[in-house]
Amino acid sequence: MALNVSFLQELLSSVAEQGRALLPKSLFGADNGDDIEELAAALLSGRGEASGVAIAREVLDRYARLDDAARLRFFRFLATDMRQDPEAVSNAARAHLEEPTDASLAKLQKALESPRVEFFRRLHLAPGATPEIVAMRRDILRVLPDEASLVPVDQDLRRLFYVWFNRGFLVLRRIDWNTPASILEKIIRYEAVHEIRGWDDLRRRLDPTDRRCFAFFHPSLVDEPLVFVEVALMREIPDAIGQVLEEPHVQAPAKPATTAVFYSISNCQEGLKGITFGNFLLKQVVEELARETPTLRTFVTLSPVPQFGAWLEKAAHKDNHPVAGEAKALLDAIQRVDWPHGEDETEYPAIETAMMALAAHYFLAAKGFDGRPVDPVARFHLGNGARLERINYLADISDKSLREAHGLMVNYYYDPKEIERNHEDFANEGTVAASRAVRALLKLNPKVRALAAEPPQQALPPPAREKAGT
Amino acid sequence: MALNVSFLQELLSSVAEQGRALLPKSLFGADNGDDIEELAAALLSGRGEASGVAIAREVLDRYARLDDAARLRFFRFLATDMRQDPEAVSNAARAHLEEPTDASLAKLQKALESPRVEFFRRLHLAPGATPEIVAMRRDILRVLPDEASLVPVDQDLRRLFYVWFNRGFLVLRRIDWNTPASILEKIIRYEAVHEIRGWDDLRRRLDPTDRRCFAFFHPSLVDEPLVFVEVALMREIPDAIGQVLEEPHVQAPAKPATTAVFYSISNCQEGLKGITFGNFLLKQVVEELARETPTLRTFVTLSPVPQFGAWLEKAAHKDNHPVAGEAKALLDAIQRVDWPHGEDETEYPAIETAMMALAAHYFLAAKGFDGRPVDPVARFHLGNGARLERINYLADISDKSLREAHGLMVNYYYDPKEIERNHEDFANEGTVAASRAVRALLKLNPKVRALAAEPPQQALPPPAREKAGT
Amino acid sequence: MALNVSFLQELLSSVAEQGRALLPKSLFGADNGDDIEELAAALLSGRGEASGVAIAREVLDRYARLDDAARLRFFRFLATDMRQDPEAVSNAARAHLEEPTDASLAKLQKALESPRVEFFRRLHLAPGATPEIVAMRRDILRVLPDEASLVPVDQDLRRLFYVWFNRGFLVLRRIDWNTPASILEKIIRYEAVHEIRGWDDLRRRLDPTDRRCFAFFHPSLVDEPLVFVEVALMREIPDAIGQVLEEPHVQAPAKPATTAVFYSISNCQEGLKGITFGNFLLKQVVEELARETPTLRTFVTLSPVPQFGAWLEKAAHKDNHPVAGEAKALLDAIQRVDWPHGEDETEYPAIETAMMALAAHYFLAAKGFDGRPVDPVARFHLGNGARLERINYLADISDKSLREAHGLMVNYYYDPKEIERNHEDFANEGTVAASRAVRALLKLNPKVRALAAEPPQQALPPPAREKAGT
Amino acid sequence: MALNVSFLQELLSSVAEQGRALLPKSLFGADNGDDIEELAAALLSGRGEASGVAIAREVLDRYARLDDAARLRFFRFLATDMRQDPEAVSNAARAHLEEPTDASLAKLQKALESPRVEFFRRLHLAPGATPEIVAMRRDILRVLPDEASLVPVDQDLRRLFYVWFNRGFLVLRRIDWNTPASILEKIIRYEAVHEIRGWDDLRRRLDPTDRRCFAFFHPSLVDEPLVFVEVALMREIPDAIGQVLEEPHVQAPAKPATTAVFYSISNCQEGLKGITFGNFLLKQVVEELARETPTLRTFVTLSPVPQFGAWLEKAAHKDNHPVAGEAKALLDAIQRVDWPHGEDETEYPAIETAMMALAAHYFLAAKGFDGRPVDPVARFHLGNGARLERINYLADISDKSLREAHGLMVNYYYDPKEIERNHEDFANEGTVAASRAVRALLKLNPKVRALAAEPPQQALPPPAREKAGT
């Protein structure tokens, strides 16, 4: 319901007329950081209990009009003036240490809850406040790298959002050509994997009978997808993105689809960074598709390999890297024959062999500081319990893919029988589930093979660093 | 979306087949407390990350089948096995005391979050889990008086619900004769003030053009009102409930309504006890009505006085009570002449005078242990910033009202100009905002007048006890 | 969209101010038959083209305020002043006879369309007019028996409704406990077969998992069902209404339902009399149920026999009636032993035998003036292609059923394999499709058997009269 | 509801198995004109009563697969085999002439209703049939110019659609950026006045707060607009299309809009040609806008003048045309100075004067064969009761507008006070309502002035021909 303006104004102005001390003088004056701080304080006071909705709305409206500098001042105000009372915390901590009871624990918990948590909850009194508070965290995240003092503010919001956006509140909706244009243009904008080039391109991804798109929505973020996934229903596991994006779709396919290919998954809300949705989305979409299209047997991705190029470059320039020589040789060959655009293709087979072996090494042997693969997409799917099914050579020859991944794409396979075991082995020991065929690629290169002989788990104990170098 | 059973069963059974240690042997066996505890532990483990939706659903289904004794065992399990690690808390508290930084504070916060909070959040992975978790707290509240050890469990849930049911998520919906019957029957069931005697009675309250009913809903509690209020649009402030419930409604009133009368407000969800909705509902309904019916000028309640009878009885039997004599005299008179059913009405005027004076005393002078009025309805409306406008003699002659309140009802008046000041004066000093007319009633009885002379504020300093007696 | 009153008033009043001759003087004066006639004429004129929506609304509003006498005057006005121009019809008929071309035919058609058809179509310009025009025909139907001159008016409306309510516009909606109360109360009111005794009774028919109710709606008759059917999902064909209405329902039946029992079908709109919906509803509900509950194999009714009692009485008192003796004997026995309430039950078996035989006679041999069964329910279901499956003795012992049908009910069976053939045989030759068991009942009484030997088809040629008597 | 295929197939196939004579042998065979004719006949027979839904669906499916030639054969079949029985018509006509009663009239009406009308109504039994039957008329209209024998078929459909699409069934819906893309792409496709160049252009017309678009929908033509209008909310009456389509929109205009400008209105359904929606749409949108934006005072169009160029050309080349000289002089000047693109602009003022005078002549004096203006857009708006407010020079310099209208556009003004009188004067006497300013333009040219002196009404009596020449 829209706020009744006259009622509200009467509410605020009648208070103002009475010239009460609590009121910031500038309630209806110019917008500056001071005003919003006074209002924020008022929201936490008894006034906030009586007139919370009106004050919360006013805080949000003012925040929207602040410039970057004023916003930063406001964030610092939240970080310092609205933090926990250090003395109260110390006292409560000491009291609990002296007499550790349920009651002293509860008091300690209370002392530890910062006033700004209650502030954010009261901000939420204003109708429609949810997206504005999410946007506030987006603004904080943007300055966070240079403002360590804001970390606790960000943490408070993150914890709040973790509860507000609990899985139980998310609603799965199909996105198709009957979806309102105001949502569809967000799909175009938020697509992060394979750029959507306008409305015709969008239609090709949504409208054919063998294409699906699903998104999670939250009831209080109207028309704002949180995360969405694009799916192609096919008869085989594709080994190149062209098969998904460019192949003509037969209107009524002769044979029913057997394979659901998840070829793009994109998070939409910068302000919800660190709140996990993607894995829940994938699992619910698998269920939805299995219900809707009972002929589906295989659930698989066609995924990018965004860090392969950077890793290869680094390996080639690091003398003691176990595959330094191979990496260097491959990069030299690529440059020498202008792969994959060159006219002389005689060296291409060797390049393919080397690249596949090094890619296998990248996934199975190279590890980040935490003992897990360096590739973020791999970490996501392996962490969900998928296995690395296939590495596809020259699967995406867009400039971006050639630059980032030398054209490689991979399939991750979601097998209900394996998901839980794969997830746990990966979580506990860093084990990468991979198909026989992927493992076999390691053998293409003797040195890599030798490397693979030493089980990666063994070398894992945290905090692990670039294990591949050992 | 309904869970895809076969997919899920495959998921669970394939795991089971592999005979993994983590799995409770009895996964598909008989339901007893042990099973659910093993599953709850599994939900918190790595398994919960991989197969959380399935395990959460299973926990909830099992919980639903437990008997009372098994549920109590489960609650105790949550209280003990899922509490914070005392040693970790102590260590973090000590570390923070030694070096009080943002980082040590964050670690202490983390140590203080009990595993059961994460357990409840993961339970929420199951689609449709919200009402089931709310019902779980209802069950806890029922045994809580005899199980002090469950207090921390209740507190964790209460804190979680306080965030889940933040004002910003609530949706106001009008309830009328076009509302689905499945919701209407809940209105009949949950009405707590003036019983709704069947569907015809309900229709009389919803369908006429001068009647309104509004409820708050939460998107995840489908078809379950949280709180609702019934309103009559009138031309004057009514002084008896019969004017609201029994008066015939003219189909098209000659003159437009000026007065919105809130005559019943009921909370619906036992499991959400302590989470405040009523004040937000009143304020939003005031705005909604002001927008929809611009002729409305007065927003007022017609409210019961549920504790007046009990207080009068107590006052009459407590020798040193300041109005002991008057209370006793009134009660004697009532019994002697069989008021209000007696045939000899000669003493009725005196009874009215005495009752009104004592009622004014009850509201203005008598205080509970916290220095606030003993009447819970008064505390609610005065706490919202309303003022006590009028005390109505013989306003409700139902058996219940005669027994509880000797037939009294009162009007609380919501005046936008006063709300904030009233709220703060009441919150800070216990001051009861009352109309001149109500204050004048005190003078009807010399003794009461004398009493009222000493300002109640003055005598208030917390922790206040039955001040009226001093 | 609601009409914009001020715009409309300006429209009407500005016209009025200009004092134009076309305008009825009394446009805003008292309501009487003359006004509405002038307005009706205006609607058909050029004014109607320009300001049709406003005038149509005004005609409908005035009509709503007319009393019965004024309405009758208005209907007569429609019958006489708005009929076809007789001379134009004659001329066009003559012209077509002289030169029968497409063009002269089209002109004749045009001459034959009465102005009131265009009047009704223009009335429909007013938003929300559909239910009001339907109500107008209801009013005409009520006076029609005494006003033969209104037949052409009724016929024009009937033809119009036949197109407006074409099957393609009807929408099937499930009625259940989530349906708005405003619709449910109409279900209670319109139920014509087995009275619904209040909301609890209604809930018993809608809410259990083995009960269904479906209705046809028209997009322009909001919240007004046209026809609805109540269904019980069972494991056997019931032989008494108590099995449907009173049996306790197990929440989750051990075995899936195999039999859909249509036990009540009711038309709702008096004004749509003669427009057929019931057969389409039955067929679509059969499809809907077959889709939703694939275990269903049998689609059958449990139907009343509303004319059996009257027919039996008539047969008993008509000397030359072929079963006069048997009918009289049965009625005498019933009275003598106070069947079915008597204490001496020795004659009951004989009564059952006689009643079943006579009932078989009633359905299979007795015919109305058109050579079809005298029972309207039988005509409906047999006309739809069902077969008479079983006659059930003492199937409904309510007062109404004992009075009308001596407690009999029957099952009509819808077998997809037979529907078309049964329909055609019934339509063309009057053949009643009946099960072997029903046919066998005829043999219980030699006289009846003899009668049945002569095939009823043979005697059918239209216009048939009470064939049974021959 | 989707048809239950297995049930349906059983229905059809079980009938087929019984080898009944009525059935076309080729029921499931190849598609040719014969099959569909047999099925159409079956739909009209008793079979259609029993299995109408299934047969109707089959007819429509087959029709969809026919090629153009087969469709033409089918239309001829409808025209000849499904026309009225000539003898029955003659007999009924003769009977009515002999004895003209209500009954003989009713019989004549019945004889005049062609079987194909009942055929189309039964076709409508199939769920979702409405758009398919509308498409059938579209196909007929395309061949109609060469197939005069199909006129009666078209007339039957037109009459049916006139009732099916009665104003009372149409629903007004706002089209904006929240509308499903599947509808928006139809807006792009159907826009007939100012081409929409892609989605960005569409968004500029729908999304700004000072733009509106409304369409009529019919409940049975899901997601198919019938007619839509685009509106700009402005502060003045625009005199060039660029002010509407290109002006930047201020997000929050300083002053409220006073003027609603209808700048494009497009019919969408070829198959509904001749069924009027546009005038109802304009009137309802005026009401809707007046309600929503109470500051609006002026409702006006900015309209093209599609026939001005052609008329000017014809006038210039017809020696005895009253403005032949002026027209020729203007066209010569235009060509000579390469107006409006030439570099020498000295003659431009004279061109403007001449063009405005001739345009006034075009609207006020030149008439079509029916005594009404030759311009179809003028006929539409003047027929609705608008007045010609202003002629705008160089208002649209697109190639199309320069070619068709030498860049002219006009404003038609809808004044509630005048609408009814304007409509009637135009309908009865052909009078063109025009502002003083437009009338004054005639005086710019003495010869035109002289012409205008003779009142056009006087010369009107039908059938009027090119009056301007007299």
Coordinates of C-alpha atoms in Angstrom, one line a residue, chain C residues 167 170-173 214-218 224-228 277-282 284:
Chain C
R167 CA -19.2 -23.2 -25.3
L170 CA -17.0 -21.0 -20.9
V171 CA -14.3 -21.6 -18.3
L172 CA -14.1 -24.6 -16.1
R173 CA -13.1 -23.9 -12.5
F214 CA -16.6 -28.1 -10.9
A215 CA -18.5 -25.3 -12.4
F216 CA -18.7 -23.4 -15.6
F217 CA -18.1 -19.7 -15.5
H218 CA -18.4 -17.0 -18.1
E224 CA -21.6 -16.4 -10.9
P225 CA -21.5 -20.1 -11.7
L226 CA -23.6 -21.2 -14.7
V227 CA -23.8 -24.8 -13.8
F228 CA -22.0 -27.0 -11.4
F277 CA -24.3 -26.3 -20.4
G278 CA -24.8 -29.5 -18.4
N279 CA -23.7 -32.0 -21.1
F280 CA -20.5 -30.0 -21.9
L281 CA -19.7 -29.7 -18.2
L282 CA -20.0 -33.5 -17.7
Q284 CA -15.1 -31.8 -19.7

